[in-house]
Tab-separated table of C-alpha atoms and ligand atoms in Angstrom:
chain	number	residue	atom	x	y	z
C	1	UNK	CA	-41.047	17.991	-10.182
C	2	UNK	CA	-39.586	14.866	-8.588
C	3	UNK	CA	-38.254	14.855	-5.027
C	4	UNK	CA	-36.437	12.156	-3.074
C	5	UNK	CA	-38.336	11.589	0.167
C	6	UNK	CA	-36.675	9.825	3.101
C	7	UNK	CA	-39.165	7.038	3.728
C	8	UNK	CA	-37.151	4.589	5.830
C	9	UNK	CA	-34.514	4.743	8.528
C	10	UNK	CA	-32.703	2.248	10.729
C	11	UNK	CA	-29.592	2.135	12.886
C	12	UNK	CA	-27.434	-0.711	14.131
C	13	UNK	CA	-25.332	0.133	17.155
C	14	UNK	CA	-22.951	-2.550	18.425
C	15	UNK	CA	-23.815	-3.083	22.095
C	16	UNK	CA	-20.321	-3.196	23.687
C	17	UNK	CA	-19.570	0.108	25.444
C	18	UNK	CA	-16.057	1.522	25.900
C	19	UNK	CA	-16.070	4.194	28.616
C	20	UNK	CA	-13.600	6.982	29.335
C	21	UNK	CA	-12.669	5.032	32.475
C	22	UNK	CA	-11.868	1.989	30.287
C	23	UNK	CA	-9.624	4.137	28.077
C	24	UNK	CA	-7.776	5.509	31.087
C	25	UNK	CA	-6.691	1.934	31.909
C	26	UNK	CA	-4.756	1.665	28.629
C	27	UNK	CA	-3.771	5.280	27.866
C	28	UNK	CA	-2.436	8.288	29.753
C	29	UNK	CA	-5.812	10.032	29.725
C	30	UNK	CA	-8.742	10.760	32.030
C	31	UNK	CA	-12.511	11.073	32.030
C	32	UNK	CA	-12.049	14.726	32.964
C	33	UNK	CA	-9.814	15.511	29.923
C	34	UNK	CA	-11.989	13.645	27.421
C	35	UNK	CA	-15.259	15.077	28.764
C	36	UNK	CA	-14.140	18.698	28.916
C	37	UNK	CA	-12.293	18.694	25.557
C	38	UNK	CA	-14.783	16.646	23.507
C	39	UNK	CA	-18.072	16.085	25.369
C	40	UNK	CA	-17.593	12.311	24.987
C	41	UNK	CA	-18.270	9.786	27.758
C	42	UNK	CA	-18.663	6.509	25.859
C	43	UNK	CA	-18.288	4.974	22.410
C	44	UNK	CA	-19.064	1.520	20.968
C	45	UNK	CA	-16.732	-1.258	19.784
C	46	UNK	CA	-18.198	-3.684	17.283
C	47	UNK	CA	-17.864	-7.463	17.607
C	48	UNK	CA	-19.116	-7.950	14.018
C	49	UNK	CA	-18.011	-6.659	10.636
C	50	UNK	CA	-18.983	-3.270	9.191
C	51	UNK	CA	-20.900	-5.133	6.510
C	52	UNK	CA	-22.943	-6.972	9.164
C	53	UNK	CA	-23.737	-3.701	10.960
C	54	UNK	CA	-24.772	-2.225	7.606
C	55	UNK	CA	-26.929	-5.182	6.681
C	56	UNK	CA	-28.925	-5.000	9.928
C	57	UNK	CA	-29.318	-1.206	9.608
C	58	UNK	CA	-30.452	-1.600	5.984
C	59	UNK	CA	-33.004	-4.309	6.791
C	60	UNK	CA	-34.437	-2.075	9.512
C	61	UNK	CA	-34.587	0.907	7.147
C	62	UNK	CA	-36.319	-1.151	4.429
C	63	UNK	CA	-38.907	-2.461	6.907
C	64	UNK	CA	-39.478	1.115	8.071
C	65	UNK	CA	-40.077	2.210	4.457
C	66	UNK	CA	-42.157	-0.862	3.593
C	67	UNK	CA	-39.883	-1.453	0.573
C	68	UNK	CA	-38.891	-4.974	-0.514
C	69	UNK	CA	-35.164	-5.579	-0.913
C	70	UNK	CA	-35.903	-6.922	-4.406
C	71	UNK	CA	-37.181	-3.481	-5.446
C	72	UNK	CA	-34.095	-1.528	-4.335
C	73	UNK	CA	-32.396	0.186	-7.299
C	74	UNK	CA	-29.220	1.603	-5.707
C	75	UNK	CA	-27.146	0.957	-2.590
C	76	UNK	CA	-24.604	3.605	-1.591
C	77	UNK	CA	-22.207	2.467	1.125
C	78	UNK	CA	-20.655	5.537	2.756
C	79	UNK	CA	-17.580	4.704	4.811
C	80	UNK	CA	-13.826	4.864	5.178
C	81	UNK	CA	-13.541	1.464	6.935
C	82	UNK	CA	-13.506	-1.182	4.246
C	83	UNK	CA	-12.917	-4.799	5.129
C	84	UNK	CA	-11.896	-5.472	1.526
C	85	UNK	CA	-11.186	-3.193	-1.399
C	86	UNK	CA	-12.478	-5.630	-4.047
C	87	UNK	CA	-15.299	-6.636	-4.179
C	88	UNK	CA	-16.830	-3.455	-2.870
C	89	UNK	CA	-18.809	-3.406	0.368
C	90	UNK	CA	-22.106	-2.199	-1.131
C	91	UNK	CA	-22.260	-5.431	-3.138
C	92	UNK	CA	-21.830	-7.374	0.122
C	93	UNK	CA	-24.889	-5.688	1.614
C	94	UNK	CA	-26.747	-6.234	-1.655
C	95	UNK	CA	-26.035	-9.969	-1.542
C	96	UNK	CA	-26.927	-10.214	2.158
C	97	UNK	CA	-30.343	-8.591	1.741
C	98	UNK	CA	-31.101	-10.088	-1.697
C	99	UNK	CA	-31.436	-6.781	-3.541
C	100	UNK	CA	-31.013	-8.457	-6.910
C	101	UNK	CA	-31.995	-5.465	-9.030
C	102	UNK	CA	-29.781	-2.918	-7.289
C	103	UNK	CA	-26.667	-1.079	-8.407
C	104	UNK	CA	-24.063	-0.949	-5.660
C	105	UNK	CA	-21.516	1.796	-5.007
C	106	UNK	CA	-19.010	2.548	-2.256
C	107	UNK	CA	-18.427	6.197	-1.471
C	108	UNK	CA	-15.567	7.439	0.708
C	109	UNK	CA	-15.311	11.055	1.755
C	110	UNK	CA	-14.428	10.003	5.330
C	111	UNK	CA	-16.802	11.472	7.950
C	112	UNK	CA	-19.002	13.152	5.315
C	113	UNK	CA	-19.548	9.949	3.294
C	114	UNK	CA	-23.196	9.636	4.355
C	115	UNK	CA	-23.946	13.279	3.524
C	116	UNK	CA	-22.234	13.022	0.136
C	117	UNK	CA	-24.136	9.757	-0.462
C	118	UNK	CA	-27.463	11.325	0.488
C	119	UNK	CA	-26.814	14.222	-1.868
C	120	UNK	CA	-25.738	11.864	-4.695
C	121	UNK	CA	-28.721	9.523	-4.327
C	122	UNK	CA	-31.106	12.500	-4.174
C	123	UNK	CA	-29.677	13.887	-7.418
C	124	UNK	CA	-29.996	10.498	-9.134
C	125	UNK	CA	-33.624	10.139	-8.058
C	126	UNK	CA	-34.518	13.715	-8.946
C	127	UNK	CA	-33.036	13.328	-12.439
C	128	UNK	CA	-34.859	10.046	-13.040
C	129	UNK	CA	-31.823	7.732	-13.129
C	130	UNK	CA	-33.280	5.653	-10.291
C	131	UNK	CA	-36.553	5.617	-8.346
C	132	UNK	CA	-35.178	4.672	-4.955
C	133	UNK	CA	-31.950	4.144	-3.029
C	134	UNK	CA	-30.522	2.920	0.238
C	135	UNK	CA	-27.820	5.195	1.656
C	136	UNK	CA	-25.647	3.751	4.424
C	137	UNK	CA	-23.267	5.481	6.816
C	138	UNK	CA	-21.057	2.966	8.602
C	139	UNK	CA	-17.716	2.876	10.358
C	140	UNK	CA	-15.569	0.250	12.070
C	141	UNK	CA	-12.613	2.341	13.127
C	142	UNK	CA	-11.751	0.180	16.139
C	143	UNK	CA	-9.999	-2.350	13.844
C	144	UNK	CA	-7.446	0.126	12.491
C	145	UNK	CA	-7.245	2.577	15.355
C	146	UNK	CA	-3.753	3.163	16.750
C	147	UNK	CA	-4.723	2.211	20.283
C	148	UNK	CA	-1.433	3.506	21.667
C	149	UNK	CA	-2.134	7.084	20.504
C	150	UNK	CA	-4.243	9.017	23.005
C	151	UNK	CA	-4.660	11.914	20.554
C	152	UNK	CA	-7.007	9.809	18.424
C	153	UNK	CA	-7.929	6.618	20.299
C	154	UNK	CA	-10.316	8.420	22.656
C	155	UNK	CA	-12.273	10.128	19.881
C	156	UNK	CA	-13.774	7.451	17.659
C	157	UNK	CA	-16.429	4.738	17.846
C	158	UNK	CA	-18.135	2.130	15.651
C	159	UNK	CA	-21.720	2.203	14.359
C	160	UNK	CA	-24.035	2.158	11.347
C	161	UNK	CA	-27.315	3.515	10.066
C	162	UNK	CA	-29.152	3.587	6.761
C	163	UNK	CA	-31.961	5.525	5.120
C	164	UNK	CA	-34.260	4.698	2.213
C	165	UNK	CA	-35.022	7.380	-0.374
C	166	UNK	CA	-37.987	7.126	-2.735
C	167	UNK	CA	-39.175	9.319	-5.587
C	168	UNK	CA	-42.052	11.581	-4.559
C	169	UNK	CA	-44.179	14.314	-6.146
C	170	UNK	CA	-44.300	16.225	-2.865
C	171	UNK	CA	-41.468	18.543	-1.861
C	172	UNK	CA	-39.470	16.590	0.717
C	173	UNK	CA	-36.061	15.042	1.346
C	174	UNK	CA	-32.867	16.951	0.562
C	175	UNK	CA	-33.880	20.417	-0.696
C	176	UNK	CA	-30.388	21.889	-0.624
C	177	UNK	CA	-26.801	20.553	-0.692
C	178	UNK	CA	-23.561	22.456	-0.351
C	179	UNK	CA	-20.504	20.231	-0.698
C	180	UNK	CA	-16.811	21.051	-0.754
C	181	UNK	CA	-13.295	20.083	0.222
C	182	UNK	CA	-10.503	22.006	1.938
C	183	UNK	CA	-7.824	19.991	0.110
C	184	UNK	CA	-5.088	22.474	1.023
C	185	UNK	CA	-5.357	20.951	4.527
C	186	UNK	CA	-5.551	17.302	3.461
C	187	UNK	CA	-2.300	16.583	5.351
C	188	UNK	CA	-3.809	17.406	8.780
C	189	UNK	CA	-5.792	14.159	8.948
C	190	UNK	CA	-4.198	11.069	7.466
C	191	UNK	CA	-4.225	7.397	8.461
C	192	UNK	CA	-0.911	5.904	7.349
C	193	UNK	CA	-0.735	2.176	6.675
C	194	UNK	CA	-4.010	1.284	4.952
C	195	UNK	CA	-4.334	1.430	1.174
C	196	UNK	CA	-2.194	0.008	-1.616
C	197	UNK	CA	0.215	2.962	-1.421
C	198	UNK	CA	1.615	1.202	1.647
C	199	UNK	CA	1.880	-2.227	0.005
C	200	UNK	CA	5.280	-3.887	-0.009
C	201	UNK	CA	6.621	-1.987	2.972
C	202	UNK	CA	6.223	-4.848	5.440
C	203	UNK	CA	3.491	-3.199	7.494
C	204	UNK	CA	1.545	-5.608	9.694
C	205	UNK	CA	-2.148	-5.595	8.763
C	206	UNK	CA	-4.095	-3.266	11.095
C	207	UNK	CA	-1.027	-1.278	12.153
C	208	UNK	CA	-1.550	2.404	11.496
C	209	UNK	CA	-0.025	5.742	12.375
C	210	UNK	CA	-2.325	8.756	12.444
C	211	UNK	CA	-1.360	12.269	11.377
C	212	UNK	CA	-3.928	14.264	13.305
C	213	UNK	CA	-3.589	17.976	13.972
C	214	UNK	CA	-6.623	18.338	16.264
C	215	UNK	CA	-6.588	22.142	16.685
C	216	UNK	CA	-6.162	22.707	12.905
C	217	UNK	CA	-9.009	20.322	12.084
C	218	UNK	CA	-11.135	21.942	14.780
C	219	UNK	CA	-10.764	25.491	13.379
C	220	UNK	CA	-11.279	24.476	9.765
C	221	UNK	CA	-14.277	22.291	10.722
C	222	UNK	CA	-16.121	25.116	12.492
C	223	UNK	CA	-15.436	27.488	9.595
C	224	UNK	CA	-16.393	25.061	6.816
C	225	UNK	CA	-19.529	23.695	8.504
C	226	UNK	CA	-20.691	27.195	9.448
C	227	UNK	CA	-20.126	28.686	6.000
C	228	UNK	CA	-21.696	25.695	4.222
C	229	UNK	CA	-24.728	25.927	6.523
C	230	UNK	CA	-25.055	29.651	5.838
C	231	UNK	CA	-24.895	29.015	2.092
C	232	UNK	CA	-27.375	26.126	2.054
C	233	UNK	CA	-29.873	28.144	4.125
C	234	UNK	CA	-29.447	31.212	1.947
C	235	UNK	CA	-29.886	29.145	-1.218
C	236	UNK	CA	-33.244	27.907	0.066
C	237	UNK	CA	-34.318	31.385	1.194
C	238	UNK	CA	-34.183	30.319	4.872
C	239	UNK	CA	-32.387	31.432	8.018
C	240	UNK	CA	-31.316	29.651	11.198
C	241	UNK	CA	-34.674	30.640	12.726
C	242	UNK	CA	-36.463	28.390	10.198
C	243	UNK	CA	-34.502	25.288	11.239
C	244	UNK	CA	-36.404	22.901	13.498
C	245	UNK	CA	-33.525	20.539	14.236
C	246	UNK	CA	-29.787	20.416	13.509
C	247	UNK	CA	-28.454	16.874	12.983
C	248	UNK	CA	-24.720	17.527	12.804
C	249	UNK	CA	-21.582	15.449	12.468
C	250	UNK	CA	-20.490	14.724	16.042
C	251	UNK	CA	-16.698	15.008	16.297
C	252	UNK	CA	-16.611	17.318	19.285
C	253	UNK	CA	-19.332	19.023	21.343
C	254	UNK	CA	-17.406	22.308	21.155
C	255	UNK	CA	-17.360	22.175	17.339
C	256	UNK	CA	-21.133	21.635	17.287
C	257	UNK	CA	-21.665	24.541	19.710
C	258	UNK	CA	-19.545	26.789	17.468
C	259	UNK	CA	-21.536	25.885	14.336
C	260	UNK	CA	-24.910	26.325	16.083
C	261	UNK	CA	-23.832	29.707	17.443
C	262	UNK	CA	-22.748	30.894	13.985
C	263	UNK	CA	-26.116	29.830	12.524
C	264	UNK	CA	-27.990	31.499	15.394
C	265	UNK	CA	-29.623	28.218	16.416
C	266	UNK	CA	-30.020	27.385	20.155
C	267	UNK	CA	-28.506	24.100	21.377
C	268	UNK	CA	-32.004	22.863	22.344
C	269	UNK	CA	-32.556	22.495	18.592
C	270	UNK	CA	-29.470	20.307	18.117
C	271	UNK	CA	-29.566	16.492	18.194
C	272	UNK	CA	-26.588	15.254	20.224
C	273	UNK	CA	-25.161	11.734	20.391
C	274	UNK	CA	-21.497	12.646	20.915
C	275	UNK	CA	-21.596	11.920	24.658
C	276	UNK	CA	-22.770	8.322	24.129
C	277	UNK	CA	-21.192	7.353	20.794
C	278	UNK	CA	-18.175	9.635	20.207
C	279	UNK	CA	-17.213	10.294	16.591
C	280	UNK	CA	-18.486	7.469	14.375
C	281	UNK	CA	-17.324	9.265	11.229
C	282	UNK	CA	-19.762	8.445	8.383
C	283	UNK	CA	-22.248	6.869	10.805
C	284	UNK	CA	-22.710	9.883	13.085
C	285	UNK	CA	-25.295	11.850	11.109
C	286	UNK	CA	-27.554	8.926	10.132
C	287	UNK	CA	-27.465	7.425	13.649
C	288	UNK	CA	-28.363	10.840	15.110
C	289	UNK	CA	-31.172	11.164	12.560
C	290	UNK	CA	-32.618	7.752	13.458
C	291	UNK	CA	-32.446	8.541	17.176
C	292	UNK	CA	-34.059	11.968	16.609
C	293	UNK	CA	-36.962	10.254	14.815
C	294	UNK	CA	-37.275	7.620	17.537
C	295	UNK	CA	-37.299	10.361	20.187
C	296	UNK	CA	-40.098	12.227	18.389
C	297	UNK	CA	-37.868	15.216	17.640
C	298	UNK	CA	-38.657	15.167	13.900
C	299	UNK	CA	-42.213	16.332	13.133
C	300	UNK	CA	-44.123	16.223	9.853
C	301	UNK	CA	-42.702	19.000	7.672
C	302	UNK	CA	-39.668	19.651	9.957
C	303	UNK	CA	-36.715	21.498	8.438
C	304	UNK	CA	-33.441	19.729	9.290
C	305	UNK	CA	-29.910	21.082	8.853
C	306	UNK	CA	-27.128	18.483	8.500
C	307	UNK	CA	-23.590	19.909	8.569
C	308	UNK	CA	-20.475	17.708	8.526
C	309	UNK	CA	-16.751	17.549	7.791
C	310	UNK	CA	-14.061	14.903	7.619
C	311	UNK	CA	-10.723	13.778	6.189
C	312	UNK	CA	-9.852	15.500	2.952
C	313	UNK	CA	-10.904	17.846	4.555
C	314	UNK	CA	-14.303	17.276	2.975
C	315	UNK	CA	-17.262	19.287	4.208
C	316	UNK	CA	-20.975	19.474	3.545
C	317	UNK	CA	-24.228	20.920	4.755
C	318	UNK	CA	-27.583	19.533	3.668
C	319	UNK	CA	-31.034	20.978	4.204
C	320	UNK	CA	-33.761	18.363	4.523
C	321	UNK	CA	-37.491	18.945	4.542
C	322	UNK	CA	-39.207	16.068	6.264
C	323	UNK	CA	-42.339	14.519	4.761
C	324	UNK	CA	-45.552	13.609	6.556
C	325	UNK	CA	-44.611	10.247	8.049
C	326	UNK	CA	-42.378	10.215	11.128
C	327	UNK	CA	-43.168	6.669	12.280
C	328	UNK	CA	-42.072	3.372	10.692
C	329	UNK	CA	-44.333	1.529	8.244
C	330	UNK	CA	-43.022	-1.745	9.624
C	331	UNK	CA	-40.395	-3.094	11.984
C	332	UNK	CA	-37.741	-5.723	11.227
C	333	UNK	CA	-36.941	-8.311	13.905
C	334	UNK	CA	-33.376	-8.744	12.624
C	335	UNK	CA	-30.731	-8.350	15.351
C	336	UNK	CA	-27.005	-8.781	15.901
C	337	UNK	CA	-25.705	-11.813	17.779
C	338	UNK	CA	-24.749	-10.896	21.361
C	339	UNK	CA	-21.068	-10.090	21.918
C	340	UNK	CA	-19.094	-12.577	23.981
C	341	UNK	CA	-16.455	-10.051	25.073
C	342	UNK	CA	-16.518	-6.619	26.639
C	343	UNK	CA	-15.443	-3.603	24.588
C	344	UNK	CA	-12.238	-3.323	26.600
C	345	UNK	CA	-11.453	-7.016	26.022
C	346	UNK	CA	-11.910	-6.489	22.282
C	347	UNK	CA	-9.619	-3.456	22.355
C	348	UNK	CA	-6.978	-5.456	24.231
C	349	UNK	CA	-7.196	-8.148	21.536
C	350	UNK	CA	-6.844	-5.624	18.708
C	351	UNK	CA	-3.909	-3.976	20.501
C	352	UNK	CA	-2.232	-7.346	20.962
C	353	UNK	CA	-2.439	-7.964	17.215
C	354	UNK	CA	-0.999	-4.513	16.449
C	355	UNK	CA	2.366	-2.975	17.095
C	356	UNK	CA	2.556	0.180	14.964
C	357	UNK	CA	5.465	1.588	16.898
C	358	UNK	CA	7.414	-1.671	16.810
C	359	UNK	CA	7.367	-3.941	13.781
C	360	UNK	CA	5.779	-1.421	11.428
C	361	UNK	CA	7.319	1.806	12.757
C	362	UNK	CA	9.904	2.350	10.017
C	363	UNK	CA	7.446	1.477	7.260
C	364	UNK	CA	4.823	3.831	8.681
C	365	UNK	CA	7.265	6.686	9.216
C	366	UNK	CA	6.746	8.181	5.772
C	367	UNK	CA	3.328	8.793	4.243
C	368	UNK	CA	2.378	7.611	0.776
C	369	UNK	CA	3.268	10.315	-1.740
C	370	UNK	CA	1.678	10.133	-5.186
S	401	UT7	O1	-14.301	13.974	12.247
S	401	UT7	C1	-13.050	14.536	11.967
S	401	UT7	C2	-12.073	14.111	12.997
S	401	UT7	N1	-11.348	15.120	13.696
S	401	UT7	C3	-11.806	15.924	14.660
S	401	UT7	O2	-12.941	16.071	14.843
S	401	UT7	C4	-10.818	16.665	15.502
S	401	UT7	C5	-11.153	18.072	15.839
S	401	UT7	N2	-10.332	18.490	16.952
S	401	UT7	C6	-10.693	18.304	18.221
S	401	UT7	O3	-11.767	17.836	18.486
S	401	UT7	C7	-9.752	18.778	19.318
S	401	UT7	O4	-8.683	19.516	18.738
S	401	UT7	C8	-9.181	17.578	20.127
S	401	UT7	C9	-10.278	17.009	21.040
S	401	UT7	C10	-8.656	16.512	19.214
S	401	UT7	C11	-8.052	18.061	21.052
S	401	UT7	O5	-8.509	19.103	21.889
S	401	UT7	P1	-7.642	20.447	22.027
S	401	UT7	O6	-8.322	21.270	23.013
S	401	UT7	O7	-7.458	21.006	20.643
S	401	UT7	O8	-6.288	19.905	22.629
S	401	UT7	P2	-4.814	19.912	22.032
S	401	UT7	O9	-4.706	19.025	20.838
S	401	UT7	O10	-4.367	21.330	21.883
S	401	UT7	O11	-4.010	19.232	23.222
S	401	UT7	C12	-3.946	19.824	24.510
S	401	UT7	C13	-3.132	18.939	25.421
S	401	UT7	C14	-1.803	18.473	24.823
S	401	UT7	O12	-0.848	18.468	25.861
S	401	UT7	P3	0.223	19.668	25.989
S	401	UT7	O13	0.967	19.658	24.691
S	401	UT7	O14	-0.608	20.913	26.184
S	401	UT7	O15	1.020	19.256	27.172
S	401	UT7	C15	-2.090	17.039	24.418
S	401	UT7	O16	-0.919	16.241	24.430
S	401	UT7	O17	-3.860	17.727	25.723
S	401	UT7	C16	-3.022	16.587	25.491
S	401	UT7	N3	-3.866	15.466	25.095
S	401	UT7	C17	-4.441	14.635	25.974
S	401	UT7	N4	-4.415	14.585	27.315
S	401	UT7	C18	-5.142	13.621	27.914
S	401	UT7	C19	-4.214	15.092	23.837
S	401	UT7	N5	-5.037	14.015	23.897
S	401	UT7	C20	-5.184	13.714	25.213
S	401	UT7	C21	-5.917	12.717	25.887
S	401	UT7	N6	-5.869	12.713	27.238
S	401	UT7	N7	-6.658	11.810	25.252
């Protein structure tokens, strides 16, 4: 039987930090509110494109795996922040790293894009379509955030990470996937203003209005992630007690606590990044995975549970059995250029170029209806 081992991993976090105190200078909010309601203290704002973040993360993951870019067979770019619709973003990473033999696919299920991508790539390797793949989770939400809306602006951050999967005869990698979508609730999380359904309305580029029913998303997220985790564990003949580490989507500390409690897993066995990075959508799980490996929290043979949810409302829970190697084969010296502005300065610039409640207000007032 063929498995799809995770043999490489690499993150690329933009260095500019936006603190709760920074946010309280531009919004009617406070460190106390954000910390108690979400567990977040800081998030990152990128000074480079999502494709650049992805390229650095991918180079690091390939060096970690010891795989040449020229041997990569598939690149899956999981994201909902696309700089362009055509050509796709995966092809941009392919060109940047010189992966001349690769197929290249973008995959958007919002915050679960990495988990859906990991499941897809695993299936393709296990069925012999490809022998290896790079799966990226990346997000650059700062560019289309409605920075005047405190309900959403405090929650999200930018970041990227990638993993390399390679065919293996030994049982490892994703050993169980449960995927689904609570489409009945697709209206509770919508970003109005991006996508061709909004073309011709006179919306200024980057102006968005967010439909975001936090409490509704919260309840459905806990339920979906908990049930999916229960099902994926049951399918593999495991229980919460068998899990060595939970690497969850990080939208809210209270959501993570609810899911861990349902699965009967103590919080000491949960990898948390939400305090430092906020919700990076598709990038949260892979960044947390990379940091768990770097912190020595993944051991040879560890059983990892990866639950997530996002716009759609898509949800997923993956069970991963780690292989023998928990240290990189090699290290890439590739790095981002240093930012010349602080995170708050970048946010001020983005805000100055946006005016969703002015110029674009009427055009954003109604959502796209198919
Ligand atoms: O990855 C998928 C993305 N989505 C999510 O993960 C969202 C899941 N939901 C959540 O995490 C939580 O629902 C939130 C953190 C978004 C909100 O927490 P909550 O405890 O559900 O608060 P709430 O929405 O019920 O709002 C409570 C109050 C409201 O004021 P009133 O109506 O009680 O006077 C809000 O206007 O808090 C107010 N509020 C804020 N106050 C200060 C909302 N945002 C802020 C803010 N600062 N940033």
